[in-house]
CSV table of N, CA and C and ligand atoms in Angstrom, one decimal:
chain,number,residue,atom,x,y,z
Y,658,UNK,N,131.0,135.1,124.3
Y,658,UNK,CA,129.6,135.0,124.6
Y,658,UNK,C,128.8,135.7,123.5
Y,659,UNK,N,128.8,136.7,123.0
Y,659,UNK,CA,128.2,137.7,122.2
Y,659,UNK,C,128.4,136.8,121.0
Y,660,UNK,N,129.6,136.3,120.6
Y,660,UNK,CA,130.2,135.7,118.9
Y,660,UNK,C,129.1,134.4,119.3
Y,661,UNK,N,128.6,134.0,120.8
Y,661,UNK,CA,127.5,132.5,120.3
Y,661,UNK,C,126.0,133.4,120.1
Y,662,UNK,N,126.1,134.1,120.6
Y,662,UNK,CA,124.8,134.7,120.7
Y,662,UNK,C,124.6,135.5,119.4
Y,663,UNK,N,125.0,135.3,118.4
Y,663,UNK,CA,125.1,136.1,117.1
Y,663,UNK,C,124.7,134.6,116.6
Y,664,UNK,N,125.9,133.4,117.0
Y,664,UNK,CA,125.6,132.4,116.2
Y,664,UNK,C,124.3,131.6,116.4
Y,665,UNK,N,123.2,131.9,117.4
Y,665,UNK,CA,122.0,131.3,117.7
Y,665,UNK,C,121.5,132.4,117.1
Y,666,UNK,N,121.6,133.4,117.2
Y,666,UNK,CA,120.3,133.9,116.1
Y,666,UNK,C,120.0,133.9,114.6
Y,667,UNK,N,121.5,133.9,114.1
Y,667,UNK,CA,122.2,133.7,113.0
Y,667,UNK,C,121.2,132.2,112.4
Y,668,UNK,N,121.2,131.2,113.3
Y,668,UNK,CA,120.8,130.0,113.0
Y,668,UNK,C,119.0,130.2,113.0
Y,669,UNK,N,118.5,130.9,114.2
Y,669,UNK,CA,117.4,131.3,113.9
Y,669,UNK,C,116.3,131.5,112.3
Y,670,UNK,N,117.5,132.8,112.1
Y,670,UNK,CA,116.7,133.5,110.8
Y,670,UNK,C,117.0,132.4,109.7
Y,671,UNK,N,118.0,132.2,109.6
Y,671,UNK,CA,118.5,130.6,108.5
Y,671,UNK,C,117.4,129.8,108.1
Y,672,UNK,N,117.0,129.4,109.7
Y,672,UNK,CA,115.8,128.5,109.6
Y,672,UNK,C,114.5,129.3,109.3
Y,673,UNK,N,114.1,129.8,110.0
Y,673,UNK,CA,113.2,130.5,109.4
Y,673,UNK,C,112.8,131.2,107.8
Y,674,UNK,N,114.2,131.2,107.2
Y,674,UNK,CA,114.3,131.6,106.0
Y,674,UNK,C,113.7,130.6,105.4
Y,675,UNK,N,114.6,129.6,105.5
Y,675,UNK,CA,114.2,127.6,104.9
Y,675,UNK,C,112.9,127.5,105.2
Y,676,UNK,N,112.3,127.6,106.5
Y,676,UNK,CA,110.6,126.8,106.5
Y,676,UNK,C,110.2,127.9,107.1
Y,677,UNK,N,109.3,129.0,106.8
Y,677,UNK,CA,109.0,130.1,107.2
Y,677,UNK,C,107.9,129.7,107.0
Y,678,UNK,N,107.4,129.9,108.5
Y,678,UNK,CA,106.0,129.8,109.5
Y,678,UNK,C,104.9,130.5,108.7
Y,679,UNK,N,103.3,130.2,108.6
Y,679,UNK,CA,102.5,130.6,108.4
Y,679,UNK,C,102.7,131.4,106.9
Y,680,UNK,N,103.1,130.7,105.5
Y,680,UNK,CA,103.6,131.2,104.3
Y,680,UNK,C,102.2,130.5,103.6
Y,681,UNK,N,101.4,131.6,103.0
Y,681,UNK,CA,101.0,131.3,101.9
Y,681,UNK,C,99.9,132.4,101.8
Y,682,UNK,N,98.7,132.0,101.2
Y,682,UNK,CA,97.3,132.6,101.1
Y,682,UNK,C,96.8,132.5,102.4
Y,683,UNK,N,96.1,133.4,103.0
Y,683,UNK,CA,94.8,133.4,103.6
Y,683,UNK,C,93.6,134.0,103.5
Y,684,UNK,N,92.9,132.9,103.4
Y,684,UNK,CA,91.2,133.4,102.6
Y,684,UNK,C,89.9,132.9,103.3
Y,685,UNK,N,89.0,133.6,104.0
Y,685,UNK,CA,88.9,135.6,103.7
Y,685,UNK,C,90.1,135.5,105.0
Y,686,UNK,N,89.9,136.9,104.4
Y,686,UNK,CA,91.0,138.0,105.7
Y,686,UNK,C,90.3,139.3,105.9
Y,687,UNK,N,90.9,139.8,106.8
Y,687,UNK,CA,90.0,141.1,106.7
Y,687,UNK,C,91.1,142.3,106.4
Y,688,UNK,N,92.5,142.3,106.3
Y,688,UNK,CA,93.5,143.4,106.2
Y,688,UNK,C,94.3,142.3,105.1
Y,689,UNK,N,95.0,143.3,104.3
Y,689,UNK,CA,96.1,142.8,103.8
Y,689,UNK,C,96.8,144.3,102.8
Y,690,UNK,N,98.2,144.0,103.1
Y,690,UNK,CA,99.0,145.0,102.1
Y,690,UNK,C,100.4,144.4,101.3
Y,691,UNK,N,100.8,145.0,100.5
Y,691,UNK,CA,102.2,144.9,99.9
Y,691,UNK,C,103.4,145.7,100.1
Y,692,UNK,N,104.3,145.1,100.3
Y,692,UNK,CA,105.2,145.7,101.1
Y,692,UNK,C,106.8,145.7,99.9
Y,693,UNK,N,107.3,146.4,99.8
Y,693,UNK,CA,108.6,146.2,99.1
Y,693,UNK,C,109.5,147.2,99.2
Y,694,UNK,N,111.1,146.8,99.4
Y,694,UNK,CA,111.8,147.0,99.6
Y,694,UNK,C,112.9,147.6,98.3
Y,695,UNK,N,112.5,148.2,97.7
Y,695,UNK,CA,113.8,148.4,96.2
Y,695,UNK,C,115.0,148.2,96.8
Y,696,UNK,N,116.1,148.7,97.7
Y,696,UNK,CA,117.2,148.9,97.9
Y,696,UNK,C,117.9,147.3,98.1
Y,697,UNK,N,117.1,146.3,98.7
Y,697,UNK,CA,117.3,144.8,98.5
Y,697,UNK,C,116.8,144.3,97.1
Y,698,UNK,N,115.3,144.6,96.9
Y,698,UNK,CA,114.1,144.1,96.0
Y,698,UNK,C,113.4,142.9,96.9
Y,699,UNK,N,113.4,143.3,98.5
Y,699,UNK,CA,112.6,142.2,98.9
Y,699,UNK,C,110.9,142.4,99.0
Y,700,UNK,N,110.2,141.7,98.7
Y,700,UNK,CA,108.6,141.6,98.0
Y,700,UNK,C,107.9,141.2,99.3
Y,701,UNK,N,106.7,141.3,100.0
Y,701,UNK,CA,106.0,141.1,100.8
Y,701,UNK,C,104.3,141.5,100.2
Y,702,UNK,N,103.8,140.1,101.0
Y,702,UNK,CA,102.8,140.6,100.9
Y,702,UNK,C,102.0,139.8,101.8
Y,703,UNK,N,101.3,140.7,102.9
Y,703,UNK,CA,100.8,140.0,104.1
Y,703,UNK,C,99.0,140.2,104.2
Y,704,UNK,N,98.8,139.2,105.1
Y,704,UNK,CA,97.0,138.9,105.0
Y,704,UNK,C,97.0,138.5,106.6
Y,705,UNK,N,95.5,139.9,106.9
Y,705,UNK,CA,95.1,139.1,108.6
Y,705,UNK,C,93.8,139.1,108.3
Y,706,UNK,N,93.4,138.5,109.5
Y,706,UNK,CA,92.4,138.1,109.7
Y,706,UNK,C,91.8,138.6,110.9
Y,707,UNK,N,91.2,139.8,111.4
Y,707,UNK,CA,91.7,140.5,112.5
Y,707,UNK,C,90.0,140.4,113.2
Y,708,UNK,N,89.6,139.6,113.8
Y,708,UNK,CA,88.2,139.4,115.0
Y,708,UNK,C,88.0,140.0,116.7
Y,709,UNK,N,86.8,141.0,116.3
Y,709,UNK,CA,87.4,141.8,117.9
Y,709,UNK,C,88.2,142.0,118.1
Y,710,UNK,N,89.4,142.8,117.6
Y,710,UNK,CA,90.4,143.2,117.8
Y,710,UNK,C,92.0,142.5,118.2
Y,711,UNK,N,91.3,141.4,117.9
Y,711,UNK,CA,92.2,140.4,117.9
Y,711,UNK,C,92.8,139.8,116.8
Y,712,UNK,N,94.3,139.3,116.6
Y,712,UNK,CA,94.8,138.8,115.4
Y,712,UNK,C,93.9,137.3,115.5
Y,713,UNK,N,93.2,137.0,114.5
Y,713,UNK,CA,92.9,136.1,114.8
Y,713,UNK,C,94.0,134.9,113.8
Y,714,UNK,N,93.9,135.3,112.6
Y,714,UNK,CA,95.5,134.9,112.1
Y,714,UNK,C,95.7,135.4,110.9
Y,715,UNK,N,97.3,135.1,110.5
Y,715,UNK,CA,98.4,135.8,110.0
Y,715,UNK,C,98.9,135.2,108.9
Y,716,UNK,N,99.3,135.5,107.7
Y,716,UNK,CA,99.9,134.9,106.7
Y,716,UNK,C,100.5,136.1,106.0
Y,717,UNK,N,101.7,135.2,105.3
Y,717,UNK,CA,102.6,136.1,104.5
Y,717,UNK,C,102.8,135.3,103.4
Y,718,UNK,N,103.0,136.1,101.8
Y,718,UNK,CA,104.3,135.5,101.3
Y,718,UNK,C,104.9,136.4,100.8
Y,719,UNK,N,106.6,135.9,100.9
Y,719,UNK,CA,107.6,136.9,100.3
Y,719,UNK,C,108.6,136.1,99.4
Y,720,UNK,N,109.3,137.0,98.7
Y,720,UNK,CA,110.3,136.7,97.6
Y,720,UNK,C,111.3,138.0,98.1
Y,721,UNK,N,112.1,137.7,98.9
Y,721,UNK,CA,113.5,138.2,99.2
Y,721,UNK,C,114.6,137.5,99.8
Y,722,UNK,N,115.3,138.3,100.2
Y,722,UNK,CA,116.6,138.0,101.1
Y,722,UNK,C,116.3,137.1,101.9
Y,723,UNK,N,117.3,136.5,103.1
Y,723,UNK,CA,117.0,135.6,103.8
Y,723,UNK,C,116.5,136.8,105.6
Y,724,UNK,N,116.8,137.4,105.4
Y,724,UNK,CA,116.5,138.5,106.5
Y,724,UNK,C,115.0,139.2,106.7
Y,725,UNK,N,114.4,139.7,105.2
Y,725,UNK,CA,112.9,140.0,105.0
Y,725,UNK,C,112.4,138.9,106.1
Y,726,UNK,N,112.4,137.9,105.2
Y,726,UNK,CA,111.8,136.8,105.0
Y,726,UNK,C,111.6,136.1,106.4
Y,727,UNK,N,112.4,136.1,107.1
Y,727,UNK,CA,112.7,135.0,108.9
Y,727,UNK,C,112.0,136.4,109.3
Y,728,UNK,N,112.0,137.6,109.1
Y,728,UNK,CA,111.7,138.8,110.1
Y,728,UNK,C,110.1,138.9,109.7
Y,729,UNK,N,109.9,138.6,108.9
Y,729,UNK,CA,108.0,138.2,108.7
Y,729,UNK,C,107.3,137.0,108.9
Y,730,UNK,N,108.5,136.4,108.8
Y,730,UNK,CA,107.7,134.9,109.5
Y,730,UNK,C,107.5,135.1,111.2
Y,731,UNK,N,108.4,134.8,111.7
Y,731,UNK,CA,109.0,135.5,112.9
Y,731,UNK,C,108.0,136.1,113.4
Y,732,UNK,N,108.0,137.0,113.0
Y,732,UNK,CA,106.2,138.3,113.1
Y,732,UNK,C,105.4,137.9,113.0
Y,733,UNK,N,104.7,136.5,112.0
Y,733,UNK,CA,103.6,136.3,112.0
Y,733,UNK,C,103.4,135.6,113.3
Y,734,UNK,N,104.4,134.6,113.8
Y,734,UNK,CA,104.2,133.5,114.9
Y,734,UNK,C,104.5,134.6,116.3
Y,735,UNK,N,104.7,135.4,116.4
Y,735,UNK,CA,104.8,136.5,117.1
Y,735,UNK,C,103.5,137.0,117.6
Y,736,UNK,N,102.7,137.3,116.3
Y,736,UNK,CA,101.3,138.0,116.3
Y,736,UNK,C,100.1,137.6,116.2
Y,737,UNK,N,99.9,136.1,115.9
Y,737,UNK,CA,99.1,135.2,115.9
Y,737,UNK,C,98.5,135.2,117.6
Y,738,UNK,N,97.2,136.0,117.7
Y,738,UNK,CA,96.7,135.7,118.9
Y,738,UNK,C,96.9,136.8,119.6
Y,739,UNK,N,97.5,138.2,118.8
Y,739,UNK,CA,97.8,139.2,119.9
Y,739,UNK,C,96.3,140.4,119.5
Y,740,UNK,N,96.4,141.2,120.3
Y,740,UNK,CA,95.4,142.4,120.2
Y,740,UNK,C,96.2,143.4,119.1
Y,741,UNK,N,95.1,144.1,118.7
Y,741,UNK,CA,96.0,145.3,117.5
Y,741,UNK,C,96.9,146.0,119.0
Y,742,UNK,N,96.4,146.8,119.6
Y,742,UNK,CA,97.1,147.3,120.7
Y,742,UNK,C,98.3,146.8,121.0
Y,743,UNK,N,98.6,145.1,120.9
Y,743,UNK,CA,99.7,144.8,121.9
Y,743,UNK,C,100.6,144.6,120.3
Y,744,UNK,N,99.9,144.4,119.5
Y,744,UNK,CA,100.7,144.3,117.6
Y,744,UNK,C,101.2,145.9,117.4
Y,745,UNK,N,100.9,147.1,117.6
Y,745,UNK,CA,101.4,148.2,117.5
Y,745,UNK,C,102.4,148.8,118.5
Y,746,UNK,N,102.3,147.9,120.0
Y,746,UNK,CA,103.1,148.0,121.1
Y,746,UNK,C,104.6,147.1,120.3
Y,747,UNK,N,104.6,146.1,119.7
Y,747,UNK,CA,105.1,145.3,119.4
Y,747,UNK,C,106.1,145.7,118.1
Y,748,UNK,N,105.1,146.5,117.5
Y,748,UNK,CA,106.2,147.7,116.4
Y,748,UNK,C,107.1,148.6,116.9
Y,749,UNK,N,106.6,148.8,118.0
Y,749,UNK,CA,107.2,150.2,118.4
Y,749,UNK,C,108.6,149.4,118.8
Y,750,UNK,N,108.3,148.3,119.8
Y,750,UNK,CA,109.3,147.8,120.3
Y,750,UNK,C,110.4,146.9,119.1
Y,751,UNK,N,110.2,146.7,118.2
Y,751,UNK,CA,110.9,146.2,116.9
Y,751,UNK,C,111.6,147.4,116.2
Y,752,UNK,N,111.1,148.7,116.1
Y,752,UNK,CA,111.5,149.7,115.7
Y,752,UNK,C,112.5,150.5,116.2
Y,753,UNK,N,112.1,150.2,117.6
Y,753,UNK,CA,113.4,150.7,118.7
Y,753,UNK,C,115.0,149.8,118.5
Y,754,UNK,N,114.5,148.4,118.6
Y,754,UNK,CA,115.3,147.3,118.2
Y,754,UNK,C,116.2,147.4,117.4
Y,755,UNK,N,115.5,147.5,116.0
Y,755,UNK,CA,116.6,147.5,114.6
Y,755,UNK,C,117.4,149.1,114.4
Y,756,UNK,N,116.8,150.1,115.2
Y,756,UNK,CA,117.2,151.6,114.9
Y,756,UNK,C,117.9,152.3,115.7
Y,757,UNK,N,117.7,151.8,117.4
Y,757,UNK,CA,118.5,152.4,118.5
Y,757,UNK,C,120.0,152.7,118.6
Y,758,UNK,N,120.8,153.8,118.4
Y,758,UNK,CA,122.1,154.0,118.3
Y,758,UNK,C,122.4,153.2,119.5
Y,759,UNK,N,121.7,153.6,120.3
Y,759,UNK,CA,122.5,153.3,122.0
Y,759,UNK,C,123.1,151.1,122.0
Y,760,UNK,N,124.0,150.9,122.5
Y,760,UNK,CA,124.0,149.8,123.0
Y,760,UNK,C,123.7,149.2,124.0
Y,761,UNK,N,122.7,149.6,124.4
Y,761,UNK,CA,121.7,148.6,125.1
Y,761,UNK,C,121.7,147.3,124.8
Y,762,UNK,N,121.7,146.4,125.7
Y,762,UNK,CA,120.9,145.2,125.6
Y,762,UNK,C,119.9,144.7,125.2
Y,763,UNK,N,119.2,144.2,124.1
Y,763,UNK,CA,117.8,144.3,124.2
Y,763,UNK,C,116.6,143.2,124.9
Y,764,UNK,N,115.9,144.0,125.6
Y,764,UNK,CA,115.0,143.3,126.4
Y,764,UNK,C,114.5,141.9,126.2
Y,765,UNK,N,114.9,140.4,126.0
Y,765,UNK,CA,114.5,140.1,125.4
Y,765,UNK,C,113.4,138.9,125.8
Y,766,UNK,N,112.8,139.7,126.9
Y,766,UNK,CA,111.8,139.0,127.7
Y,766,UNK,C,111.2,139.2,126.8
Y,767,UNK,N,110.9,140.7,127.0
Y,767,UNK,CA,109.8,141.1,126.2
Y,767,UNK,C,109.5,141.2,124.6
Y,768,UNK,N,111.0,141.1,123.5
Y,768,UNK,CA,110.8,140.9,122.4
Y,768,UNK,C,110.7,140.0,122.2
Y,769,UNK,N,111.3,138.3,122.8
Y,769,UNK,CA,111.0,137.0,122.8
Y,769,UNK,C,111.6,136.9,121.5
Y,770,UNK,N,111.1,136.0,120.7
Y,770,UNK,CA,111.9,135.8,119.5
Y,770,UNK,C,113.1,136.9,118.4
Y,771,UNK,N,112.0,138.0,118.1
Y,771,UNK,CA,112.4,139.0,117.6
Y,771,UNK,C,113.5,139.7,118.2
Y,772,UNK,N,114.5,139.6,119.6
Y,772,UNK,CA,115.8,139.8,119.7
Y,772,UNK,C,116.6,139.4,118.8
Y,773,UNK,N,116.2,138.5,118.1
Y,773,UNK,CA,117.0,137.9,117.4
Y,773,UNK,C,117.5,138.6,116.2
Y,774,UNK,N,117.0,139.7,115.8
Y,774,UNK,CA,117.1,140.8,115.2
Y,774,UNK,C,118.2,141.9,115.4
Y,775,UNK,N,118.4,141.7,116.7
Y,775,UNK,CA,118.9,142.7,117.4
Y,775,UNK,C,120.5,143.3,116.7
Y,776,UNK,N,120.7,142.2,116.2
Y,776,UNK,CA,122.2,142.4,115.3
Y,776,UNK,C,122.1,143.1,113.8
Y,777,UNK,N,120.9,143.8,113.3
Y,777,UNK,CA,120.8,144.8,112.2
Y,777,UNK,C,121.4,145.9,112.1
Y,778,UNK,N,121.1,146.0,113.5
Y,778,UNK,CA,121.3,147.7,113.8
Y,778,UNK,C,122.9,148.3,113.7
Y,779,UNK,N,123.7,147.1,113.4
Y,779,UNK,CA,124.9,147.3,113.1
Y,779,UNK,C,125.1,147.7,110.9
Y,780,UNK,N,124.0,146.8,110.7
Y,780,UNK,CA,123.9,146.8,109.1
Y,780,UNK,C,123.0,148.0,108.8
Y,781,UNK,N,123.2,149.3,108.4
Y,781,UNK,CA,121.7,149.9,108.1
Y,781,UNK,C,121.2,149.8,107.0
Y,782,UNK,N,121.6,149.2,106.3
Y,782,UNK,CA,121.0,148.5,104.8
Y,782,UNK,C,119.9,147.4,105.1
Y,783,UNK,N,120.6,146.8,105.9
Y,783,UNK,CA,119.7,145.4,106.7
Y,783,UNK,C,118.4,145.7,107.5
Y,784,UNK,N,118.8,147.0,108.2
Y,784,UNK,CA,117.9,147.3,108.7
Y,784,UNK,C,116.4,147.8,108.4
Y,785,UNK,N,116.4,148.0,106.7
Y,785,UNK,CA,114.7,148.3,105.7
Y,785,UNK,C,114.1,146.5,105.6
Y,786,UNK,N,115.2,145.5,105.4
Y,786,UNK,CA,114.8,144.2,105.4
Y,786,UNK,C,114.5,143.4,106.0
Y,787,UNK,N,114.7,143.8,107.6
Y,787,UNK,CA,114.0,143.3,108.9
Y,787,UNK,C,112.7,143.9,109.4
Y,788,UNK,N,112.6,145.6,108.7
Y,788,UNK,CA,111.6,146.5,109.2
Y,788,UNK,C,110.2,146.3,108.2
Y,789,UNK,N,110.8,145.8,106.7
Y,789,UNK,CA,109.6,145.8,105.8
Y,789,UNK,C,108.4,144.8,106.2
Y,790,UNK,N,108.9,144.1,106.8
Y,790,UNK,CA,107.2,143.2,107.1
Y,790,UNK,C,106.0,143.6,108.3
Y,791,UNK,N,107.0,144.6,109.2
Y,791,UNK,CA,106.4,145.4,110.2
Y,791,UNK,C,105.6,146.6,109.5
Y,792,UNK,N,106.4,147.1,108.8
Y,792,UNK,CA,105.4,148.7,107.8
Y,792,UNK,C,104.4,148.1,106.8
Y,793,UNK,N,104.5,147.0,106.5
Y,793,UNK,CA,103.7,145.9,105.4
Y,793,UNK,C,102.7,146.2,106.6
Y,794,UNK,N,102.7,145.4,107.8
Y,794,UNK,CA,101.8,145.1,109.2
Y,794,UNK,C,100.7,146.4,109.1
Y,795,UNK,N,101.8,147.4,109.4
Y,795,UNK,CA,101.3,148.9,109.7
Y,795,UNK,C,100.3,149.4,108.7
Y,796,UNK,N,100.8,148.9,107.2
Y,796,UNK,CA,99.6,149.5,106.4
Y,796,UNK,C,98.7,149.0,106.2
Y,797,UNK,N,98.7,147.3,106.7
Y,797,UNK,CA,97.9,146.8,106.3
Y,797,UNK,C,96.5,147.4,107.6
Y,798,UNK,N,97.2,147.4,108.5
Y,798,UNK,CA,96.1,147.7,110.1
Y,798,UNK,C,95.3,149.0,109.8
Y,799,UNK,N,96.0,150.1,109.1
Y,799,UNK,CA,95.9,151.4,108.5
Y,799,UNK,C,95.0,151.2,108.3
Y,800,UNK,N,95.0,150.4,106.9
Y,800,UNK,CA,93.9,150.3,105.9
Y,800,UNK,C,94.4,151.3,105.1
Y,801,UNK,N,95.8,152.0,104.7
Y,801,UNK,CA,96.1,153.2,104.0
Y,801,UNK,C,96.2,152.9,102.7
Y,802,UNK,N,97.3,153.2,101.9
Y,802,UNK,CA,97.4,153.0,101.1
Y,802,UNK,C,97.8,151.8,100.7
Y,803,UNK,N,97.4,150.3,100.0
Y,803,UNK,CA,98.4,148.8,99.7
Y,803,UNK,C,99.3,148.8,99.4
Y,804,UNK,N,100.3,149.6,98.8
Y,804,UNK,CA,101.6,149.1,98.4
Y,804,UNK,C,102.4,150.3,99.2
Y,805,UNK,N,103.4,149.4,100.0
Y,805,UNK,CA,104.7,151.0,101.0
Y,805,UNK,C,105.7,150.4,99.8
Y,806,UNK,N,106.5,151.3,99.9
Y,806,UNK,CA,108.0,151.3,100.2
Y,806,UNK,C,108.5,151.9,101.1
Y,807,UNK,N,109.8,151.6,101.5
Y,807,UNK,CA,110.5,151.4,102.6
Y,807,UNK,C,111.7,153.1,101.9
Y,808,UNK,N,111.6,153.3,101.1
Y,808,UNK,CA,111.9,154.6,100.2
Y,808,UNK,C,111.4,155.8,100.8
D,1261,ZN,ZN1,116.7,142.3,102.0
């Protein structure tokens, strides 16, 4: 049961890698930051568009791994339409995901797509290249400084 449930999410991120949702420019926007990873060299760089407090929408593009990449797509189709509120609820719960020693199950009513993740937490190398498009998110919401690293 576990070795299929690896292989559907496994197929997930694949796809996602291949046609990753909401990829390009978005213009105007009201946030956007740069995100990179040295320890992979995966590159991000994300744009919202944020109205009343609402995502009103999401774009990314990246040049990495196949894991960056599905884990920011993934996030944009995730966050399209949500409140900053329920997008930082949403971190927290992604953060728990990729980091949690414990083996738990993860919730995945409530992470919905983003379970699909849930198998990093065994890789901790893996785990800066599932997290970079979430701290990309974070600084961009900030408004802090444009470029993180995951360093
Ligand atoms: Zn990577």
């Amino acid at each position: 049961m576990m070795n299929e449930l690896d292989d559907l999410y496994r197929q997930v991120i694949l796809d996602h890698n291949k046609n990753p949702r909401n990829f390009g420019d978005l213009d105007p926007h009201t946030h956007d930051a740069k995100g990179h990873n040295p320890l992979c060299g995966d590159r991000i760089e994300l744009f919202l568009d944020v109205q009343d407090g609402i995502i009103n929408d999401i774009k990314f593009k990246a040049d990495g791994c196949a894991i960056s990449k599905a884990s920011a797509s993934i996030m944009t189709t995730v966050l399209k339409g949500k409140t900053l509120e329920e997008a930082s609820q949403l971190f927290d719960e992604f953060h728990i995901l990729v980091t949690d020693d414990m083996d738990a199950e993860p919730d995945t009513e409530k992470l919905g797509k983003l379970a699909v993740f849930s198998g990093v937490r065994e890789f901790p190398a893996r785990v800066k290249c599932a997290s970079l498009s979430w701290h990309t998110l974070k600084t961009a919401l900030d408004n802090k400084d444009k470029v993180i690293t995951t360093e």
